[in-house]
Amino acid sequence: QDQGQAQDAYQGEPQDQGQLQDDNADPSQDPPNRIAQLNYSSGSVSFQPGGEGDWVDAVLNRPLTTGDNLWADKNSRAELHIGSTALRIGSETSLTFLTLNDQTTQLRLSTGALIVRVRHLDDGNSFEVDTPSLAFDIQNPGEYRIDVNPDGNETLVTVWQGRGEVTGGEDSYDVVANEQARFTGTDQLD
């Protein structure tokens, strides 16, 4: 008899596989398709998950997303990938993922050196690196380096290939391929 009940239950209406998801689910609560992944580290590289107080050793292939922090200690470095974009951080570098979703990558470089190689940038997508003194908006695929001195009051932007816009205070400047620009101050760019 148990077998017959199970068979009767099985013979009910077939479920549409597309209906297995909750129709009332909020799509904004879905995790983003875009994450960063730690692919290489050398030396002492630490990770702090967003919203957590404790730092732990960074683990290869660890996904990183909005709110996460990464620190490369003295004589240390790391490489991460966000899709086809490569990020390399150097010795004594602090990097925070301010926003990382399907349209926006916004990073904070508090101190140290960051090399960014953007292979593809879709229309409508943005890639920005904020420092204590400026925001650098990458406008084209290319290769870039941003350095922030230990005091956080000087930023050096190097564009090997590509184009970007530096904004700070009420000023903005374009930095294009084969250019390097040094900016000082925190309230306005000098």
Backbone as JSON Lines, residues from 0, in Angstrom:
{"i":0,"aa":"Q","n":[0.83,-1.19,0.0],"ca":[0.0,0.0,0.0],"c":[0.87,1.25,0.0]}
{"i":1,"aa":"D","n":[1.96,1.26,0.75],"ca":[2.86,2.41,0.74],"c":[3.39,2.65,-0.66]}
{"i":2,"aa":"Q","n":[3.69,1.57,-1.36],"ca":[4.22,1.7,-2.72],"c":[3.16,2.32,-3.63]}
{"i":3,"aa":"G","n":[1.92,1.97,-3.45],"ca":[0.83,2.51,-4.26],"c":[0.64,4.0,-4.0]}
{"i":4,"aa":"Q","n":[0.77,4.44,-2.71],"ca":[0.63,5.86,-2.39],"c":[1.77,6.66,-3.0]}
{"i":5,"aa":"A","n":[2.94,6.11,-2.95],"ca":[4.1,6.78,-3.54],"c":[3.91,6.91,-5.04]}
{"i":6,"aa":"Q","n":[3.37,5.84,-5.68],"ca":[3.15,5.89,-7.11],"c":[2.07,6.92,-7.44]}
{"i":7,"aa":"D","n":[0.97,6.98,-6.63],"ca":[-0.07,7.97,-6.86],"c":[0.49,9.38,-6.74]}
{"i":8,"aa":"A","n":[1.32,9.63,-5.74],"ca":[1.92,10.96,-5.56],"c":[2.82,11.29,-6.74]}
{"i":9,"aa":"Y","n":[3.54,10.32,-7.25],"ca":[4.45,10.55,-8.37],"c":[3.69,10.85,-9.64]}
{"i":10,"aa":"Q","n":[2.47,10.28,-9.79],"ca":[1.72,10.46,-11.02],"c":[0.96,11.78,-11.06]}
{"i":11,"aa":"G","n":[1.2,12.66,-10.09],"ca":[0.56,13.98,-10.11],"c":[1.06,14.8,-11.29]}
{"i":12,"aa":"E","n":[0.64,16.04,-11.35],"ca":[1.03,16.93,-12.43],"c":[2.54,17.11,-12.45]}
{"i":13,"aa":"P","n":[3.14,16.99,-13.63],"ca":[4.58,17.22,-13.7],"c":[4.87,18.7,-13.4]}
{"i":14,"aa":"Q","n":[5.95,18.92,-12.67],"ca":[6.32,20.3,-12.34],"c":[7.17,20.88,-13.46]}
{"i":15,"aa":"D","n":[6.89,22.12,-13.76],"ca":[7.72,22.85,-14.72],"c":[9.01,23.23,-14.0]}
{"i":16,"aa":"Q","n":[10.14,22.8,-14.55],"ca":[11.42,23.05,-13.89],"c":[11.67,24.54,-13.69]}
{"i":17,"aa":"G","n":[11.15,25.37,-14.56],"ca":[11.32,26.82,-14.42],"c":[10.58,27.37,-13.22]}
{"i":18,"aa":"Q","n":[9.59,26.66,-12.71],"ca":[8.8,27.12,-11.58],"c":[9.41,26.74,-10.25]}
{"i":19,"aa":"L","n":[10.55,26.07,-10.25],"ca":[11.17,25.67,-8.99],"c":[11.69,26.88,-8.22]}
{"i":20,"aa":"Q","n":[11.97,27.99,-8.89],"ca":[12.43,29.18,-8.21],"c":[11.23,29.88,-7.59]}
{"i":21,"aa":"D","n":[11.46,30.59,-6.52],"ca":[10.42,31.34,-5.85],"c":[10.05,32.54,-6.72]}
{"i":22,"aa":"D","n":[8.8,32.6,-7.16],"ca":[8.36,33.69,-8.04],"c":[8.4,35.04,-7.32]}
{"i":23,"aa":"N","n":[8.4,35.04,-6.01],"ca":[8.42,36.28,-5.24],"c":[9.82,36.69,-4.82]}
{"i":24,"aa":"A","n":[10.83,35.95,-5.24],"ca":[12.21,36.25,-4.84],"c":[12.64,37.6,-5.42]}
{"i":25,"aa":"D","n":[13.37,38.36,-4.61],"ca":[13.89,39.67,-5.02],"c":[15.2,39.46,-5.76]}
{"i":26,"aa":"P","n":[15.25,39.76,-7.08],"ca":[16.47,39.51,-7.83],"c":[17.65,40.34,-7.34]}
{"i":27,"aa":"S","n":[17.39,41.46,-6.65],"ca":[18.5,42.27,-6.14],"c":[19.23,41.56,-5.0]}
{"i":28,"aa":"Q","n":[18.63,40.52,-4.44],"ca":[19.26,39.77,-3.36],"c":[20.14,38.63,-3.88]}
{"i":29,"aa":"D","n":[20.11,38.41,-5.19],"ca":[20.96,37.37,-5.77],"c":[22.41,37.81,-5.7]}
{"i":30,"aa":"P","n":[23.33,36.89,-5.49],"ca":[24.74,37.28,-5.49],"c":[25.15,37.75,-6.88]}
{"i":31,"aa":"P","n":[26.12,38.67,-6.96],"ca":[26.53,39.15,-8.27],"c":[27.23,38.05,-9.06]}
{"i":32,"aa":"N","n":[27.16,38.17,-10.38],"ca":[27.88,37.22,-11.22],"c":[29.37,37.54,-11.22]}
{"i":33,"aa":"R","n":[29.73,38.76,-10.9],"ca":[31.12,39.19,-10.94],"c":[31.71,39.17,-9.53]}
{"i":34,"aa":"I","n":[32.8,38.46,-9.38],"ca":[33.56,38.42,-8.13],"c":[35.03,38.56,-8.49]}
{"i":35,"aa":"A","n":[35.82,38.83,-7.49],"ca":[37.27,38.79,-7.67],"c":[37.75,37.47,-7.1]}
{"i":36,"aa":"Q","n":[38.83,36.97,-7.65],"ca":[39.38,35.7,-7.17],"c":[40.88,35.86,-7.01]}
{"i":37,"aa":"L","n":[41.39,35.49,-5.84],"ca":[42.82,35.55,-5.56],"c":[43.49,34.38,-6.27]}
{"i":38,"aa":"N","n":[44.37,34.7,-7.24],"ca":[45.02,33.67,-8.05],"c":[46.46,33.4,-7.68]}
{"i":39,"aa":"Y","n":[47.12,34.37,-7.02],"ca":[48.53,34.21,-6.7],"c":[48.85,35.09,-5.5]}
{"i":40,"aa":"S","n":[49.69,34.59,-4.62],"ca":[50.21,35.43,-3.54],"c":[51.61,34.97,-3.19]}
{"i":41,"aa":"S","n":[52.4,35.92,-2.75],"ca":[53.76,35.65,-2.33],"c":[54.01,36.47,-1.08]}
{"i":42,"aa":"G","n":[54.58,35.85,-0.06],"ca":[54.8,36.54,1.2],"c":[53.56,36.49,2.06]}
{"i":43,"aa":"S","n":[53.36,37.53,2.85],"ca":[52.25,37.58,3.8],"c":[51.12,38.45,3.23]}
{"i":44,"aa":"V","n":[50.04,37.79,2.79],"ca":[48.88,38.49,2.25],"c":[47.69,38.13,3.13]}
{"i":45,"aa":"S","n":[47.01,39.15,3.64],"ca":[45.89,38.96,4.57],"c":[44.58,39.39,3.95]}
{"i":46,"aa":"F","n":[43.5,38.83,4.46],"ca":[42.16,39.05,3.95],"c":[41.23,39.35,5.12]}
{"i":47,"aa":"Q","n":[40.36,40.33,4.93],"ca":[39.34,40.64,5.92],"c":[37.99,40.67,5.21]}
{"i":48,"aa":"P","n":[37.12,39.68,5.5],"ca":[35.8,39.68,4.87],"c":[35.02,40.93,5.27]}
{"i":49,"aa":"G","n":[34.2,41.44,4.35],"ca":[33.38,42.61,4.64],"c":[32.54,42.4,5.89]}
{"i":50,"aa":"G","n":[32.52,43.41,6.76],"ca":[31.71,43.33,7.97],"c":[32.35,42.56,9.11]}
{"i":51,"aa":"E","n":[33.52,42.01,8.9],"ca":[34.21,41.25,9.94],"c":[35.36,42.08,10.5]}
{"i":52,"aa":"G","n":[35.74,41.81,11.73],"ca":[36.84,42.54,12.34],"c":[38.18,41.84,12.24]}
{"i":53,"aa":"D","n":[38.15,40.53,12.07],"ca":[39.39,39.75,12.09],"c":[40.0,39.61,10.7]}
{"i":54,"aa":"W","n":[41.33,39.71,10.66],"ca":[42.09,39.45,9.44],"c":[42.58,38.01,9.49]}
{"i":55,"aa":"V","n":[42.59,37.35,8.33],"ca":[43.08,35.98,8.23],"c":[44.03,35.9,7.04]}
{"i":56,"aa":"D","n":[44.81,34.83,6.98],"ca":[45.67,34.62,5.82],"c":[44.81,34.45,4.58]}
{"i":57,"aa":"A","n":[45.19,35.14,3.51],"ca":[44.46,35.01,2.25],"c":[44.71,33.64,1.65]}
{"i":58,"aa":"V","n":[43.67,33.02,1.13],"ca":[43.74,31.68,0.57],"c":[43.51,31.77,-0.94]}
{"i":59,"aa":"L","n":[44.33,31.06,-1.71],"ca":[44.16,31.06,-3.16],"c":[42.77,30.61,-3.55]}
{"i":60,"aa":"N","n":[42.26,31.18,-4.64],"ca":[40.95,30.9,-5.2],"c":[39.8,31.38,-4.34]}
{"i":61,"aa":"R","n":[40.1,32.12,-3.3],"ca":[39.07,32.68,-2.44],"c":[38.31,33.75,-3.22]}
{"i":62,"aa":"P","n":[36.98,33.67,-3.28],"ca":[36.22,34.74,-3.93],"c":[36.18,35.97,-3.02]}
{"i":63,"aa":"L","n":[36.31,37.14,-3.61],"ca":[36.21,38.4,-2.89],"c":[35.11,39.22,-3.52]}
{"i":64,"aa":"T","n":[34.41,40.01,-2.7],"ca":[33.31,40.8,-3.21],"c":[33.18,42.1,-2.41]}
{"i":65,"aa":"T","n":[32.11,42.82,-2.61],"ca":[31.91,44.12,-1.97],"c":[32.15,44.06,-0.47]}
{"i":66,"aa":"G","n":[32.97,45.0,0.01],"ca":[33.25,45.1,1.44],"c":[34.5,44.38,1.89]}
{"i":67,"aa":"D","n":[35.05,43.5,1.07],"ca":[36.24,42.73,1.45],"c":[37.5,43.59,1.34]}
{"i":68,"aa":"N","n":[38.48,43.29,2.19],"ca":[39.76,44.0,2.22],"c":[40.9,43.02,2.0]}
{"i":69,"aa":"L","n":[41.96,43.51,1.37],"ca":[43.16,42.71,1.13],"c":[44.37,43.55,1.5]}
{"i":70,"aa":"W","n":[45.34,42.93,2.17],"ca":[46.57,43.61,2.58],"c":[47.76,42.74,2.2]}
{"i":71,"aa":"A","n":[48.7,43.33,1.45],"ca":[49.97,42.66,1.16],"c":[51.02,43.33,2.04]}
{"i":72,"aa":"D","n":[51.65,42.56,2.89],"ca":[52.63,43.07,3.84],"c":[53.95,43.38,3.14]}
{"i":73,"aa":"K","n":[54.92,43.82,3.9],"ca":[56.24,44.16,3.34],"c":[56.81,42.95,2.59]}
{"i":74,"aa":"N","n":[57.38,43.21,1.42],"ca":[57.96,42.17,0.55],"c":[56.95,41.11,0.13]}
{"i":75,"aa":"S","n":[55.7,41.49,0.0],"ca":[54.63,40.57,-0.4],"c":[53.9,41.15,-1.61]}
{"i":76,"aa":"R","n":[53.16,40.27,-2.28],"ca":[52.38,40.71,-3.44],"c":[51.29,39.69,-3.71]}
{"i":77,"aa":"A","n":[50.33,40.11,-4.55],"ca":[49.22,39.22,-4.88],"c":[48.66,39.59,-6.24]}
{"i":78,"aa":"E","n":[48.02,38.61,-6.88],"ca":[47.32,38.85,-8.14],"c":[45.91,38.31,-8.01]}
{"i":79,"aa":"L","n":[44.96,39.1,-8.5],"ca":[43.55,38.73,-8.49],"c":[42.99,38.91,-9.88]}
{"i":80,"aa":"H","n":[41.88,38.25,-10.14],"ca":[41.19,38.44,-11.41],"c":[39.72,38.71,-11.14]}
{"i":81,"aa":"I","n":[39.19,39.66,-11.91],"ca":[37.76,39.93,-11.96],"c":[37.39,39.7,-13.41]}
{"i":82,"aa":"G","n":[36.9,38.52,-13.72],"ca":[36.67,38.15,-15.11],"c":[38.0,38.16,-15.84]}
{"i":83,"aa":"S","n":[38.09,38.94,-16.93],"ca":[39.33,39.0,-17.7],"c":[40.27,40.11,-17.23]}
{"i":84,"aa":"T","n":[39.87,40.85,-16.21],"ca":[40.7,41.93,-15.67],"c":[41.63,41.4,-14.6]}
{"i":85,"aa":"A","n":[42.92,41.75,-14.72],"ca":[43.92,41.32,-13.74],"c":[44.29,42.5,-12.84]}
{"i":86,"aa":"L","n":[44.38,42.23,-11.54],"ca":[44.81,43.21,-10.54],"c":[46.05,42.66,-9.86]}
{"i":87,"aa":"R","n":[47.09,43.46,-9.77],"ca":[48.3,43.05,-9.06],"c":[48.6,44.08,-7.99]}
{"i":88,"aa":"I","n":[48.74,43.63,-6.75],"ca":[49.08,44.54,-5.67],"c":[50.49,44.24,-5.2]}
{"i":89,"aa":"G","n":[51.2,45.31,-4.84],"ca":[52.59,45.18,-4.42],"c":[52.74,45.22,-2.91]}
{"i":90,"aa":"S","n":[53.97,45.32,-2.5],"ca":[54.35,45.34,-1.1],"c":[53.68,46.49,-0.35]}
{"i":91,"aa":"E","n":[53.21,46.22,0.85],"ca":[52.58,47.19,1.74],"c":[51.43,47.93,1.04]}
{"i":92,"aa":"T","n":[50.5,47.14,0.52],"ca":[49.36,47.68,-0.22],"c":[48.06,47.28,0.45]}
{"i":93,"aa":"S","n":[47.16,48.25,0.58],"ca":[45.83,48.04,1.13],"c":[44.79,48.27,0.05]}
{"i":94,"aa":"L","n":[43.97,47.24,-0.22],"ca":[42.96,47.31,-1.27],"c":[41.61,46.89,-0.69]}
{"i":95,"aa":"T","n":[40.58,47.69,-0.97],"ca":[39.22,47.41,-0.51],"c":[38.28,47.37,-1.7]}
{"i":96,"aa":"F","n":[37.37,46.41,-1.7],"ca":[36.34,46.31,-2.74],"c":[35.12,47.09,-2.26]}
{"i":97,"aa":"L","n":[34.98,48.33,-2.76],"ca":[33.86,49.17,-2.35],"c":[32.56,48.72,-3.01]}
{"i":98,"aa":"T","n":[32.62,48.45,-4.31],"ca":[31.46,47.95,-5.06],"c":[31.97,46.96,-6.08]}
{"i":99,"aa":"L","n":[31.38,45.79,-6.12],"ca":[31.73,44.79,-7.12],"c":[30.45,44.07,-7.5]}
{"i":100,"aa":"N","n":[29.91,44.46,-8.66],"ca":[28.71,43.81,-9.16],"c":[28.8,43.7,-10.67]}
{"i":101,"aa":"D","n":[27.7,43.38,-11.31],"ca":[27.72,43.1,-12.74],"c":[28.0,44.33,-13.61]}
{"i":102,"aa":"Q","n":[27.81,45.54,-13.07],"ca":[28.05,46.75,-13.85],"c":[29.22,47.6,-13.33]}
{"i":103,"aa":"T","n":[29.54,47.48,-12.05],"ca":[30.48,48.4,-11.42],"c":[31.57,47.67,-10.66]}
{"i":104,"aa":"T","n":[32.79,48.11,-10.9],"ca":[33.92,47.73,-10.06],"c":[34.48,49.02,-9.49]}
{"i":105,"aa":"Q","n":[34.42,49.14,-8.17],"ca":[34.96,50.31,-7.5],"c":[35.85,49.83,-6.37]}
{"i":106,"aa":"L","n":[37.13,50.2,-6.46],"ca":[38.14,49.77,-5.49],"c":[38.67,50.98,-4.74]}
{"i":107,"aa":"R","n":[39.15,50.75,-3.51],"ca":[39.85,51.79,-2.77],"c":[41.28,51.31,-2.55]}
{"i":108,"aa":"L","n":[42.23,52.1,-3.03],"ca":[43.64,51.87,-2.78],"c":[44.07,52.89,-1.75]}
{"i":109,"aa":"S","n":[44.24,52.46,-0.49],"ca":[44.58,53.39,0.59],"c":[46.06,53.72,0.62]}
{"i":110,"aa":"T","n":[46.88,52.72,0.32],"ca":[48.32,52.89,0.28],"c":[48.91,51.76,-0.56]}
{"i":111,"aa":"G","n":[50.07,52.02,-1.17],"ca":[50.75,50.98,-1.93],"c":[50.58,51.13,-3.42]}
{"i":112,"aa":"A","n":[50.77,50.01,-4.14],"ca":[50.78,50.01,-5.6],"c":[49.79,48.99,-6.15]}
{"i":113,"aa":"L","n":[49.06,49.41,-7.19],"ca":[48.09,48.56,-7.86],"c":[48.31,48.67,-9.37]}
{"i":114,"aa":"I","n":[48.49,47.52,-10.02],"ca":[48.54,47.46,-11.48],"c":[47.23,46.82,-11.94]}
{"i":115,"aa":"V","n":[46.57,47.46,-12.89],"ca":[45.29,46.98,-13.41],"c":[45.43,46.77,-14.91]}
{"i":116,"aa":"R","n":[45.08,45.57,-15.36],"ca":[45.04,45.3,-16.8],"c":[43.61,44.95,-17.17]}
{"i":117,"aa":"V","n":[42.96,45.88,-17.86],"ca":[41.57,45.72,-18.28],"c":[41.58,45.27,-19.73]}
{"i":118,"aa":"R","n":[41.08,44.07,-19.98],"ca":[41.04,43.54,-21.35],"c":[39.76,43.94,-22.07]}
{"i":119,"aa":"H","n":[38.67,44.12,-21.31],"ca":[37.38,44.41,-21.93],"c":[36.55,45.24,-20.95]}
{"i":120,"aa":"L","n":[35.9,46.28,-21.47],"ca":[35.03,47.12,-20.66],"c":[33.75,47.35,-21.45]}
{"i":121,"aa":"D","n":[32.66,46.72,-21.02],"ca":[31.38,46.85,-21.72],"c":[30.82,48.27,-21.6]}
{"i":122,"aa":"D","n":[30.04,48.68,-22.6],"ca":[29.33,49.96,-22.52],"c":[28.44,49.93,-21.28]}
{"i":123,"aa":"G","n":[28.43,51.02,-20.56],"ca":[27.59,51.1,-19.36],"c":[28.25,50.55,-18.11]}
{"i":124,"aa":"N","n":[29.39,49.9,-18.24],"ca":[30.1,49.4,-17.07],"c":[31.13,50.42,-16.63]}
{"i":125,"aa":"S","n":[31.44,50.44,-15.35],"ca":[32.44,51.37,-14.85],"c":[33.49,50.63,-14.02]}
{"i":126,"aa":"F","n":[34.71,51.15,-14.09],"ca":[35.84,50.61,-13.32],"c":[36.56,51.8,-12.72]}
{"i":127,"aa":"E","n":[36.51,51.91,-11.4],"ca":[37.06,53.08,-10.72],"c":[37.97,52.64,-9.58]}
{"i":128,"aa":"V","n":[39.08,53.38,-9.44],"ca":[39.99,53.17,-8.31],"c":[40.03,54.48,-7.54]}
{"i":129,"aa":"D","n":[39.62,54.42,-6.27],"ca":[39.64,55.59,-5.4],"c":[40.88,55.54,-4.53]}
{"i":130,"aa":"T","n":[41.49,56.71,-4.32],"ca":[42.62,56.84,-3.4],"c":[42.22,57.92,-2.39]}
{"i":131,"aa":"P","n":[43.04,58.17,-1.37],"ca":[42.67,59.24,-0.43],"c":[42.54,60.61,-1.09]}
{"i":132,"aa":"S","n":[43.18,60.82,-2.24],"ca":[43.16,62.14,-2.85],"c":[42.36,62.24,-4.15]}
{"i":133,"aa":"L","n":[41.95,61.12,-4.75],"ca":[41.3,61.22,-6.05],"c":[40.51,59.97,-6.39]}
{"i":134,"aa":"A","n":[39.75,60.07,-7.48],"ca":[39.07,58.92,-8.08],"c":[39.6,58.81,-9.51]}
{"i":135,"aa":"F","n":[40.01,57.6,-9.88],"ca":[40.52,57.35,-11.23],"c":[39.53,56.43,-11.94]}
{"i":136,"aa":"D","n":[38.87,56.98,-12.96],"ca":[37.87,56.24,-13.73],"c":[38.52,55.71,-15.01]}
{"i":137,"aa":"I","n":[38.65,54.39,-15.1],"ca":[39.23,53.76,-16.29],"c":[38.18,53.76,-17.38]}
{"i":138,"aa":"Q","n":[38.51,54.39,-18.52],"ca":[37.52,54.57,-19.57],"c":[37.7,53.64,-20.75]}
{"i":139,"aa":"N","n":[38.87,53.03,-20.89],"ca":[39.14,52.14,-22.02],"c":[39.94,50.93,-21.53]}
{"i":140,"aa":"P","n":[39.85,49.81,-22.26],"ca":[40.75,48.71,-21.95],"c":[42.2,49.2,-22.02]}
{"i":141,"aa":"G","n":[43.04,48.63,-21.21],"ca":[44.44,49.06,-21.2],"c":[45.15,48.57,-19.96]}
{"i":142,"aa":"E","n":[46.33,49.15,-19.73],"ca":[47.15,48.76,-18.58],"c":[47.52,50.02,-17.8]}
{"i":143,"aa":"Y","n":[47.29,49.97,-16.48],"ca":[47.37,51.13,-15.62],"c":[48.13,50.77,-14.34]}
{"i":144,"aa":"R","n":[48.74,51.81,-13.73],"ca":[49.35,51.63,-12.42],"c":[48.98,52.84,-11.58]}
{"i":145,"aa":"I","n":[48.56,52.57,-10.35],"ca":[48.23,53.62,-9.4],"c":[49.06,53.36,-8.15]}
{"i":146,"aa":"D","n":[49.79,54.4,-7.71],"ca":[50.61,54.32,-6.5],"c":[50.15,55.38,-5.51]}
{"i":147,"aa":"V","n":[50.02,54.99,-4.24],"ca":[49.67,55.93,-3.18],"c":[50.79,55.87,-2.14]}
{"i":148,"aa":"N","n":[51.33,57.05,-1.78],"ca":[52.41,57.06,-0.79],"c":[51.89,56.66,0.59]}
{"i":149,"aa":"P","n":[52.78,56.28,1.52],"ca":[52.34,55.8,2.84],"c":[51.49,56.81,3.62]}
{"i":150,"aa":"D","n":[51.69,58.11,3.39],"ca":[50.9,59.11,4.1],"c":[49.52,59.31,3.46]}
{"i":151,"aa":"G","n":[49.32,58.78,2.24],"ca":[48.04,58.9,1.56],"c":[47.78,60.27,0.96]}
{"i":152,"aa":"N","n":[48.8,61.13,0.9],"ca":[48.57,62.48,0.38],"c":[49.16,62.71,-1.01]}
{"i":153,"aa":"E","n":[49.64,61.63,-1.64],"ca":[50.16,61.75,-3.0],"c":[49.81,60.49,-3.78]}
{"i":154,"aa":"T","n":[49.29,60.7,-4.99],"ca":[48.92,59.59,-5.87],"c":[49.6,59.78,-7.21]}
{"i":155,"aa":"L","n":[50.21,58.71,-7.7],"ca":[50.85,58.71,-9.01],"c":[50.03,57.78,-9.91]}
{"i":156,"aa":"V","n":[49.54,58.31,-11.03],"ca":[48.74,57.53,-11.98],"c":[49.57,57.37,-13.25]}
{"i":157,"aa":"T","n":[49.79,56.12,-13.66],"ca":[50.53,55.83,-14.88],"c":[49.61,55.07,-15.82]}
{"i":158,"aa":"V","n":[49.53,55.53,-17.07],"ca":[48.74,54.84,-18.08],"c":[49.7,54.36,-19.16]}
{"i":159,"aa":"W","n":[49.91,53.06,-19.22],"ca":[50.76,52.49,-20.26],"c":[49.97,52.35,-21.56]}
{"i":160,"aa":"Q","n":[48.74,51.85,-21.44],"ca":[47.82,51.74,-22.57],"c":[46.44,52.08,-22.04]}
{"i":161,"aa":"G","n":[45.63,52.75,-22.86],"ca":[44.27,53.06,-22.45],"c":[44.06,54.53,-22.18]}
{"i":162,"aa":"R","n":[43.02,54.81,-21.39],"ca":[42.65,56.19,-21.08],"c":[41.83,56.18,-19.81]}
{"i":163,"aa":"G","n":[42.05,57.21,-18.97],"ca":[41.28,57.35,-17.75],"c":[41.11,58.8,-17.37]}
{"i":164,"aa":"E","n":[40.2,59.03,-16.44],"ca":[39.95,60.38,-15.95],"c":[40.16,60.42,-14.45]}
{"i":165,"aa":"V","n":[40.97,61.38,-14.02],"ca":[41.24,61.61,-12.61],"c":[40.34,62.74,-12.13]}
{"i":166,"aa":"T","n":[39.64,62.52,-11.02],"ca":[38.77,63.55,-10.45],"c":[39.1,63.69,-8.97]}
{"i":167,"aa":"G","n":[39.23,64.92,-8.54],"ca":[39.47,65.2,-7.13],"c":[39.08,66.63,-6.84]}
{"i":168,"aa":"G","n":[38.4,66.84,-5.72],"ca":[37.89,68.19,-5.44],"c":[36.95,68.58,-6.55]}
{"i":169,"aa":"E","n":[37.21,69.7,-7.17],"ca":[36.37,70.17,-8.28],"c":[37.1,70.06,-9.61]}
{"i":170,"aa":"D","n":[38.23,69.37,-9.62],"ca":[39.06,69.28,-10.82],"c":[38.98,67.89,-11.44]}
{"i":171,"aa":"S","n":[39.2,67.84,-12.77],"ca":[39.32,66.55,-13.44],"c":[40.35,66.68,-14.55]}
{"i":172,"aa":"Y","n":[41.07,65.59,-14.77],"ca":[42.12,65.54,-15.77],"c":[42.07,64.21,-16.5]}
{"i":173,"aa":"D","n":[42.3,64.25,-17.81],"ca":[42.44,63.01,-18.57],"c":[43.9,62.57,-18.53]}
{"i":174,"aa":"V","n":[44.11,61.29,-18.35],"ca":[45.45,60.71,-18.42],"c":[45.36,59.62,-19.48]}
{"i":175,"aa":"V","n":[46.17,59.74,-20.53],"ca":[46.08,58.83,-21.68],"c":[47.36,58.0,-21.8]}
{"i":176,"aa":"A","n":[47.36,57.1,-22.78],"ca":[48.48,56.17,-22.99],"c":[49.82,56.9,-22.99]}
{"i":177,"aa":"N","n":[50.78,56.27,-22.34],"ca":[52.16,56.78,-22.25],"c":[52.28,58.06,-21.45]}
{"i":178,"aa":"E","n":[51.33,58.3,-20.53],"ca":[51.41,59.46,-19.65],"c":[51.44,59.01,-18.2]}
{"i":179,"aa":"Q","n":[52.05,59.88,-17.38],"ca":[52.1,59.67,-15.94],"c":[51.77,61.01,-15.29]}
{"i":180,"aa":"A","n":[50.93,60.99,-14.27],"ca":[50.54,62.23,-13.6],"c":[50.62,62.04,-12.09]}
{"i":181,"aa":"R","n":[51.19,63.03,-11.4],"ca":[51.33,63.0,-9.94],"c":[50.36,64.03,-9.35]}
{"i":182,"aa":"F","n":[49.6,63.6,-8.35],"ca":[48.62,64.47,-7.71],"c":[48.88,64.48,-6.21]}
{"i":183,"aa":"T","n":[48.8,65.68,-5.62],"ca":[48.98,65.8,-4.18],"c":[47.76,66.5,-3.58]}
{"i":184,"aa":"G","n":[47.62,66.38,-2.29],"ca":[46.5,67.0,-1.59],"c":[45.34,66.04,-1.48]}
{"i":185,"aa":"T","n":[44.37,66.44,-0.65],"ca":[43.18,65.61,-0.49],"c":[41.9,66.38,-0.78]}
{"i":186,"aa":"D","n":[41.92,67.72,-0.64],"ca":[40.72,68.52,-0.9],"c":[40.66,68.98,-2.35]}
{"i":187,"aa":"Q","n":[41.81,69.21,-2.95],"ca":[41.88,69.56,-4.36],"c":[43.16,68.99,-4.94]}
{"i":188,"aa":"L","n":[43.17,68.81,-6.25],"ca":[44.33,68.21,-6.9],"c":[45.34,69.29,-7.27]}
{"i":189,"aa":"D","n":[46.59,69.04,-6.95],"ca":[47.69,69.93,-7.35],"c":[48.57,69.24,-8.36]}
